[in-house]
PDB file of N, CA and C in Angstrom:
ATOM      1  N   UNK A   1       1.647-111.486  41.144  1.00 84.00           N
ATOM      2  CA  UNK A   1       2.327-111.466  39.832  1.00 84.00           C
ATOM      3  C   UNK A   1       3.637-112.268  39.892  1.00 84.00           C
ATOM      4  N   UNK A   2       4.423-112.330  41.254  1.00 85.00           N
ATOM      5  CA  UNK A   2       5.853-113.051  41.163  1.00 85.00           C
ATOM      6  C   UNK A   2       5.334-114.280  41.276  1.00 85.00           C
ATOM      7  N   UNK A   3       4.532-114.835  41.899  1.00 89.00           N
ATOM      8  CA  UNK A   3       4.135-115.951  41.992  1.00 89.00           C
ATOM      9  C   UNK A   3       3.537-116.905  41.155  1.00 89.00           C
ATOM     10  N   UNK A   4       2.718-115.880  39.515  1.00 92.00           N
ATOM     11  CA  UNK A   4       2.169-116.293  38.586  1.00 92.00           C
ATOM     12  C   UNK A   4       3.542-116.130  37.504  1.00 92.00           C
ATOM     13  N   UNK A   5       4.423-115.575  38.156  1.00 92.00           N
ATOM     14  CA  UNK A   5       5.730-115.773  36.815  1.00 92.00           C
ATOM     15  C   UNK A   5       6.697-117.241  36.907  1.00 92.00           C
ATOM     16  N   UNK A   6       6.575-116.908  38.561  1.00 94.00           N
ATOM     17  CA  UNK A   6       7.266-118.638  39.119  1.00 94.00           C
ATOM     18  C   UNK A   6       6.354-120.023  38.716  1.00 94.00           C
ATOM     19  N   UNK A   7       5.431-120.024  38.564  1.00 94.00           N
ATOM     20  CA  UNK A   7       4.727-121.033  37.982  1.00 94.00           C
ATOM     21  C   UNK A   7       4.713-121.065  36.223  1.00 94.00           C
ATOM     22  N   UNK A   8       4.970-119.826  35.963  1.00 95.00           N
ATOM     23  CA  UNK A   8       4.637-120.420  34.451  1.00 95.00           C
ATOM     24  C   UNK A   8       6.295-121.040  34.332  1.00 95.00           C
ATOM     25  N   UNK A   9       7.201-119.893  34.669  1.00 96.00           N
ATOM     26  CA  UNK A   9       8.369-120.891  34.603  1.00 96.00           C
ATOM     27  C   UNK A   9       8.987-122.290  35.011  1.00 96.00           C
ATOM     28  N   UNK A  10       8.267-122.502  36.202  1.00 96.00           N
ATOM     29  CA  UNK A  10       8.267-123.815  36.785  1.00 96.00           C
ATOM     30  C   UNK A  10       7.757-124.761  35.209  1.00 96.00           C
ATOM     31  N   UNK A  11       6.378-124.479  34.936  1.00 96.00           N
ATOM     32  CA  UNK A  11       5.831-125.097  33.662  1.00 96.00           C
ATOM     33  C   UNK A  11       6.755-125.421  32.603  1.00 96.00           C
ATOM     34  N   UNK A  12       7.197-123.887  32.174  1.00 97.00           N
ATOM     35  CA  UNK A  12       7.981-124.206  30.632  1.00 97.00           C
ATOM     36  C   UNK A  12       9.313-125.039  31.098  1.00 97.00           C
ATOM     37  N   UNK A  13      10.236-124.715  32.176  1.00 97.00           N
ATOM     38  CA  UNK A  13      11.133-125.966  32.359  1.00 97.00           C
ATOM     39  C   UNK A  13      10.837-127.003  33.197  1.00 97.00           C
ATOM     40  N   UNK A  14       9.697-127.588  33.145  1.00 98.00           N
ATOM     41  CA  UNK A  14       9.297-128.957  33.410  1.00 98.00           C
ATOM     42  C   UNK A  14      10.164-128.919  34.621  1.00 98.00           C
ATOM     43  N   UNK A  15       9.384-128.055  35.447  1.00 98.00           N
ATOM     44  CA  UNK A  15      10.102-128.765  36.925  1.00 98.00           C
ATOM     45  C   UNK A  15       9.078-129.822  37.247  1.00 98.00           C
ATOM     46  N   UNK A  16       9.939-130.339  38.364  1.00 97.00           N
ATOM     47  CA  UNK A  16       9.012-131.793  38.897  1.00 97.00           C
ATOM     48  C   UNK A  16       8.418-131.080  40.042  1.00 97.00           C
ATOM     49  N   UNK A  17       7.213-131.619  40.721  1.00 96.00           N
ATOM     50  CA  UNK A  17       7.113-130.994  42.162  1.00 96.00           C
ATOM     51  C   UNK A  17       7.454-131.050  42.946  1.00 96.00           C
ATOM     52  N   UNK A  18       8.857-131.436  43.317  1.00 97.00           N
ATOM     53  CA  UNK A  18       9.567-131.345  44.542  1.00 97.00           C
ATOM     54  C   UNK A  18      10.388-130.126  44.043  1.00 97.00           C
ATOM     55  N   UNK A  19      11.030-129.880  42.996  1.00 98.00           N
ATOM     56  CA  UNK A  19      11.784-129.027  42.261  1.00 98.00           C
ATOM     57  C   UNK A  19      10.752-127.424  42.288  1.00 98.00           C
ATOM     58  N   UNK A  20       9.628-127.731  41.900  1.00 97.00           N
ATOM     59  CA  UNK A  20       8.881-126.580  42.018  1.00 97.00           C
ATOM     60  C   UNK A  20       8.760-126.241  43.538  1.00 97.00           C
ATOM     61  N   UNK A  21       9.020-126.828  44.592  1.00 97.00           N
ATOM     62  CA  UNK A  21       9.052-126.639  46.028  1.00 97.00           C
ATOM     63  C   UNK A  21       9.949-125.037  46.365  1.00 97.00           C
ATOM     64  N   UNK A  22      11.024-126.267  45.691  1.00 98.00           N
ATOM     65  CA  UNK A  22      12.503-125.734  45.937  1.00 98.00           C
ATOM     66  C   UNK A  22      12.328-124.427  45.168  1.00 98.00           C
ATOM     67  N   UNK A  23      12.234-124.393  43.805  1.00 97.00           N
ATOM     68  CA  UNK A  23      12.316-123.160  43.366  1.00 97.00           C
ATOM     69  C   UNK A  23      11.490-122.136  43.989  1.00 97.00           C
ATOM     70  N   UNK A  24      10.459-122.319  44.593  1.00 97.00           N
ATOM     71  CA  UNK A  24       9.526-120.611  44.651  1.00 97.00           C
ATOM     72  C   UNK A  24      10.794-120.326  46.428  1.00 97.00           C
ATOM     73  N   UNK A  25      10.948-121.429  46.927  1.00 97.00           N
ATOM     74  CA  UNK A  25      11.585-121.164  47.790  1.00 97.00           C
ATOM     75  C   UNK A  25      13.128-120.266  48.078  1.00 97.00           C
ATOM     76  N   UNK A  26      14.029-120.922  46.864  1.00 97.00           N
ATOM     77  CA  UNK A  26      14.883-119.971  46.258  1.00 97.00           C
ATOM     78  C   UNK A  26      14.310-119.161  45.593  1.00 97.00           C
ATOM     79  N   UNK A  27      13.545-118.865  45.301  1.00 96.00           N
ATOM     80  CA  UNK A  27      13.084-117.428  44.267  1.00 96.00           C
ATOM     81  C   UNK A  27      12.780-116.391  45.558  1.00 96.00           C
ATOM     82  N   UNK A  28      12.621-117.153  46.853  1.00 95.00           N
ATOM     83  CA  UNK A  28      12.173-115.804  47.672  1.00 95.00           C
ATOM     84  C   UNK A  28      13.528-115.332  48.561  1.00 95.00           C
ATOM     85  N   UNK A  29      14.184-116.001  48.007  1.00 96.00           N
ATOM     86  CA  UNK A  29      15.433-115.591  48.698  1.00 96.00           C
ATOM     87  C   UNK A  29      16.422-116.729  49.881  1.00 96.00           C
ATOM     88  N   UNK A  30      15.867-117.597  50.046  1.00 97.00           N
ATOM     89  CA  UNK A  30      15.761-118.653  51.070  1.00 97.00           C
ATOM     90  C   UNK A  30      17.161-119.370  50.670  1.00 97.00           C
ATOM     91  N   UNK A  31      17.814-119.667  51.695  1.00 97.00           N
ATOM     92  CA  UNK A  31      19.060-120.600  51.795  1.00 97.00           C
ATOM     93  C   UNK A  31      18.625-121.897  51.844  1.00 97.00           C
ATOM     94  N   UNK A  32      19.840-122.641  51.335  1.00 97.00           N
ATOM     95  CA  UNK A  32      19.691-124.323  51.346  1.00 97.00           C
ATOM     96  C   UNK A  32      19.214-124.947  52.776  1.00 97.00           C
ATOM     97  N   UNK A  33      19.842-123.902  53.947  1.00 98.00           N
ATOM     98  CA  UNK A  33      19.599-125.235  55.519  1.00 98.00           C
ATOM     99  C   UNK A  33      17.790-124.251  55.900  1.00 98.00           C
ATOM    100  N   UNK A  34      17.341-123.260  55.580  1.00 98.00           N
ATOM    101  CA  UNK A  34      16.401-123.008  55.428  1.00 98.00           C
ATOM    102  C   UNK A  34      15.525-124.199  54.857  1.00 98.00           C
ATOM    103  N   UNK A  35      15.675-123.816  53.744  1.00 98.00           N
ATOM    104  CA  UNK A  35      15.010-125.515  52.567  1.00 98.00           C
ATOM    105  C   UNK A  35      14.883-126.546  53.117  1.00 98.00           C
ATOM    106  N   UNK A  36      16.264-127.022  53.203  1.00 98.00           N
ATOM    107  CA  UNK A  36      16.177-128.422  54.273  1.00 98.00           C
ATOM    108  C   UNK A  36      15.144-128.499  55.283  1.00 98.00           C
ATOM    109  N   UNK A  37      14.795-127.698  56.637  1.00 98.00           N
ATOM    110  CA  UNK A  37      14.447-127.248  56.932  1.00 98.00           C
ATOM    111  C   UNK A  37      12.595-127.267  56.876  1.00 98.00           C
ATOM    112  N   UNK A  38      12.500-126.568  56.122  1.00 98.00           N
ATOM    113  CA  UNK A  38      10.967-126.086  55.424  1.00 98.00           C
ATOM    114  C   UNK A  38      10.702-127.428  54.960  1.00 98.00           C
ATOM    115  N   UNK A  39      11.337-128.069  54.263  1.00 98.00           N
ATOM    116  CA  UNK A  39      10.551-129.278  53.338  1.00 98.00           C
ATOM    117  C   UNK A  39      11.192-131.004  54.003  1.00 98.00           C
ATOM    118  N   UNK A  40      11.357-130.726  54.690  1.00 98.00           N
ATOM    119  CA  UNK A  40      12.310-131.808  55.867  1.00 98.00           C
ATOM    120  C   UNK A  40      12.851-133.009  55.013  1.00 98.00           C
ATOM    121  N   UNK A  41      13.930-132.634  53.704  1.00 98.00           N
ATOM    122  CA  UNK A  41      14.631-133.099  53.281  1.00 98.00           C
ATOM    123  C   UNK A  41      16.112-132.641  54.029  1.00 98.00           C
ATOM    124  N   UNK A  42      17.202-134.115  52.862  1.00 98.00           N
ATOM    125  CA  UNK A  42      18.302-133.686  53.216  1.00 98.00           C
ATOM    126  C   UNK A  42      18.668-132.966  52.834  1.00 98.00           C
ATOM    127  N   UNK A  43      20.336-132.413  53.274  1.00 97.00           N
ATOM    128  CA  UNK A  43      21.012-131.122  52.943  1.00 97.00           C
ATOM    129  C   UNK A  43      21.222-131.977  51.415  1.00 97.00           C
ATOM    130  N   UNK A  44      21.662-132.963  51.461  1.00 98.00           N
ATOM    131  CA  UNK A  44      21.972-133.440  49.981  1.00 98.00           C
ATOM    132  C   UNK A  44      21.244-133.728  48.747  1.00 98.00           C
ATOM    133  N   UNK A  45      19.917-134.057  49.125  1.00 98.00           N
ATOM    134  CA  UNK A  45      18.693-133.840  48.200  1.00 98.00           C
ATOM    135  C   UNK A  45      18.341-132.498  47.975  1.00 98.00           C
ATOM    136  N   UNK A  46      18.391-131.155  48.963  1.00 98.00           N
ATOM    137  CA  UNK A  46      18.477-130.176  48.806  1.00 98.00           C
ATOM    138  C   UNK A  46      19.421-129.627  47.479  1.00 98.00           C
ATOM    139  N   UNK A  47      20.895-130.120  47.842  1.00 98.00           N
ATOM    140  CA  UNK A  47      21.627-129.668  46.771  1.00 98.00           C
ATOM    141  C   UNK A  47      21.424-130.236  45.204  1.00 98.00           C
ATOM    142  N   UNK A  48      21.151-131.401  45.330  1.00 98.00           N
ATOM    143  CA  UNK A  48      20.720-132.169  44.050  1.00 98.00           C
ATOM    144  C   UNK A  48      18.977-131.236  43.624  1.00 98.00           C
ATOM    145  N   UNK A  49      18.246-131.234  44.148  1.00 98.00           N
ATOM    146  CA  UNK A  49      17.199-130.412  43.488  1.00 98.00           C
ATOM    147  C   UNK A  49      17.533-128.716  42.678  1.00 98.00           C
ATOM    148  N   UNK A  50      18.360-128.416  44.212  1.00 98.00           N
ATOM    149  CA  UNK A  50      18.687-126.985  43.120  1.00 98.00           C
ATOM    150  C   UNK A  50      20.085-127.319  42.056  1.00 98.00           C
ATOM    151  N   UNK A  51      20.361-128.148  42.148  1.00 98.00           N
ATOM    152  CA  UNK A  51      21.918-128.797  41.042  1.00 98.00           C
ATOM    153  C   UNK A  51      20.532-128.942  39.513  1.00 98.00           C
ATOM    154  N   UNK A  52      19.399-129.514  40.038  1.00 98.00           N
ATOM    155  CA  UNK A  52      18.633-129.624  38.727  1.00 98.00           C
ATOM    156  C   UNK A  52      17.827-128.735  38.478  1.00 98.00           C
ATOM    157  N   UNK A  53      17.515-127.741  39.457  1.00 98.00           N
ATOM    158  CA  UNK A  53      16.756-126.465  38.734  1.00 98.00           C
ATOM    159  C   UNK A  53      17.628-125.073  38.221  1.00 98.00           C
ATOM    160  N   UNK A  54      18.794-125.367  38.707  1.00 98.00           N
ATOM    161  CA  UNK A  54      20.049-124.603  37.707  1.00 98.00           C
ATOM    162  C   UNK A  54      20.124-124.983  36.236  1.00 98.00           C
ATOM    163  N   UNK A  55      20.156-126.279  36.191  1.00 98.00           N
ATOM    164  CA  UNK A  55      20.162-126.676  35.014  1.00 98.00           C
ATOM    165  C   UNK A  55      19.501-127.100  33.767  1.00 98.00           C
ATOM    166  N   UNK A  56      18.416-127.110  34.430  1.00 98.00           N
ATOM    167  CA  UNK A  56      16.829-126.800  33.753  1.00 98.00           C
ATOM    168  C   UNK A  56      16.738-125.606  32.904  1.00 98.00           C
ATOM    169  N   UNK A  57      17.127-124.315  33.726  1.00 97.00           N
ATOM    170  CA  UNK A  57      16.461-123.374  33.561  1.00 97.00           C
ATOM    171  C   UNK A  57      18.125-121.985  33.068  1.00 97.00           C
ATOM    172  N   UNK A  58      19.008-123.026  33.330  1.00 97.00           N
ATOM    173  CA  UNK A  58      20.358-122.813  32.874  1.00 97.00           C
ATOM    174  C   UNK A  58      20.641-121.276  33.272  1.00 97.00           C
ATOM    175  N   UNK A  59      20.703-121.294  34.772  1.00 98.00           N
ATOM    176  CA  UNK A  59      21.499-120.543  35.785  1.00 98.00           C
ATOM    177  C   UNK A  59      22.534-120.762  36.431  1.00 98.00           C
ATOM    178  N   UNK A  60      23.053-120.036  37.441  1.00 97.00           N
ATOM    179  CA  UNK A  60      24.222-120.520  37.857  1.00 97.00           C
ATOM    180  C   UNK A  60      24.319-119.825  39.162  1.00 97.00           C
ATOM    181  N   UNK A  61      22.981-119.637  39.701  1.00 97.00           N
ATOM    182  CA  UNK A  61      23.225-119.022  41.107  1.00 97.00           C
ATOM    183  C   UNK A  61      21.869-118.476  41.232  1.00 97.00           C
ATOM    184  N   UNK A  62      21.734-118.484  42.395  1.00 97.00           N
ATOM    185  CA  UNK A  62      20.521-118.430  43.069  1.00 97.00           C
ATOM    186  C   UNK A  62      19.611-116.651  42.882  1.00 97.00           C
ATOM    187  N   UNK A  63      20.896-115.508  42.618  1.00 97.00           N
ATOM    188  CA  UNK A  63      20.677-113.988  41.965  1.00 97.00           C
ATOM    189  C   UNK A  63      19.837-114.305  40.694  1.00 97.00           C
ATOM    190  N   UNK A  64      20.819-115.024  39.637  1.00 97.00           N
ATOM    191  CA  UNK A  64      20.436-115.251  38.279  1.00 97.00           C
ATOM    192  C   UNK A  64      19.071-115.787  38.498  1.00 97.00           C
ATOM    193  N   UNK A  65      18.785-117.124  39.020  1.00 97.00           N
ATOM    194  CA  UNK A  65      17.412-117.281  39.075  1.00 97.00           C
ATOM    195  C   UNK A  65      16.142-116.068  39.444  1.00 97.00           C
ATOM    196  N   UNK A  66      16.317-115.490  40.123  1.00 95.00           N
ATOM    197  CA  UNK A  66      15.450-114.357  41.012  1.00 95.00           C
ATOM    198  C   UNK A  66      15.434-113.408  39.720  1.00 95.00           C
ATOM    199  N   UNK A  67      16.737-113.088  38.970  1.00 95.00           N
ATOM    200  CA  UNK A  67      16.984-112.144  37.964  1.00 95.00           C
ATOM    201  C   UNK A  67      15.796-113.143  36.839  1.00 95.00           C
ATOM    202  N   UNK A  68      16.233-114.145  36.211  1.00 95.00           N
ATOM    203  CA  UNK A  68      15.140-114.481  35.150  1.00 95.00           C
ATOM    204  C   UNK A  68      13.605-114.362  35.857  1.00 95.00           C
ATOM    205  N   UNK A  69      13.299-114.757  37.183  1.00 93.00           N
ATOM    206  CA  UNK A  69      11.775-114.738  37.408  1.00 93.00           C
ATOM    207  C   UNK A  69      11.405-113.015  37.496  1.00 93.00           C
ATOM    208  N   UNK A  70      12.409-112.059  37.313  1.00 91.00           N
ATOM    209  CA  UNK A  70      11.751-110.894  37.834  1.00 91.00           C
ATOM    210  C   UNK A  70      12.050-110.329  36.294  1.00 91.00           C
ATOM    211  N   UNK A  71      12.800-110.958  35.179  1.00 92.00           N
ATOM    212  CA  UNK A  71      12.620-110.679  33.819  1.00 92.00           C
ATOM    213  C   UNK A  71      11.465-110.956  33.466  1.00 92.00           C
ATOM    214  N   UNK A  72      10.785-112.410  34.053  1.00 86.00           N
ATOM    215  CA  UNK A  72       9.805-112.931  33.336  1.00 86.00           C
ATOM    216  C   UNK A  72       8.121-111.895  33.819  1.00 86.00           C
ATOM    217  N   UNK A  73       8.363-111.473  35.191  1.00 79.00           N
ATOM    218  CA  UNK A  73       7.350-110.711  35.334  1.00 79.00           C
ATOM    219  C   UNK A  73       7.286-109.078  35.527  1.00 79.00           C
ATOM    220  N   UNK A  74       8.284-108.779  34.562  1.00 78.00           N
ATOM    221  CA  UNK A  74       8.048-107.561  33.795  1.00 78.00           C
ATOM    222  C   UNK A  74       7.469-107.136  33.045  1.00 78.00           C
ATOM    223  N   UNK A  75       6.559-105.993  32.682  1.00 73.00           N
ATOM    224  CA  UNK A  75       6.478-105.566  31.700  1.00 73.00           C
ATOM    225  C   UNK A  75       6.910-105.592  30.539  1.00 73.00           C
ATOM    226  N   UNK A  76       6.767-106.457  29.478  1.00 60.00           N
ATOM    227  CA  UNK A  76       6.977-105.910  28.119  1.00 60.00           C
ATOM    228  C   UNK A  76       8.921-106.777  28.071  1.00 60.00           C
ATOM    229  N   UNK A  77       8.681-108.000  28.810  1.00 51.00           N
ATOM    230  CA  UNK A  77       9.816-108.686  29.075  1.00 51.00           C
ATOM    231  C   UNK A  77      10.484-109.265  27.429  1.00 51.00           C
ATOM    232  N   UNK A  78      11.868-108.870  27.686  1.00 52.00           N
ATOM    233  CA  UNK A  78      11.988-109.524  26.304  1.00 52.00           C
ATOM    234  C   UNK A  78      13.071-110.628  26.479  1.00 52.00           C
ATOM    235  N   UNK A  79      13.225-111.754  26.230  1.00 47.00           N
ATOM    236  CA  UNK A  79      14.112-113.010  27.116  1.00 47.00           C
ATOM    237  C   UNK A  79      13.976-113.839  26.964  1.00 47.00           C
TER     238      UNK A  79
END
């Protein structure tokens, strides 16, 4: 179910697929040198992907994101 909420949201704000990488990755809790890391980008492409899935999806921290994907796969979500 978290995983079918992270994709539809990925969808409605038109992430790209490197961006959709990044996000399920921050959605599970995961730090930037993690990321780096996992997807063997830079620390600075790292920051520029989540600089654009903040702003996509118009958050401001990596809680808030986790907070809208666990709004979105609630019950009876209203948001």
């Amino acid at each position: 179910e978290f995983e079918k909420s992270c994709t539809r949201l990925a969808r409605q704000y038109r992430l790209s697929p490197r961006e959709i990488e990044v996000f399920f990755l921050l959605s599970k809790g995961r730090n930037r040198a993690h990321i780096k890391e996992e997807l063997v980008i830079s620390d600075e492409t790292v920051k520029s992907h989540v600089k654009n899935i903040y702003r996509k999806t118009d958050v401001h921290s990596q809680q808030e994101l986790i907070d809208l994907i666990e709004g979105e796969s609630a019950p009876n979500a209203d948001g």
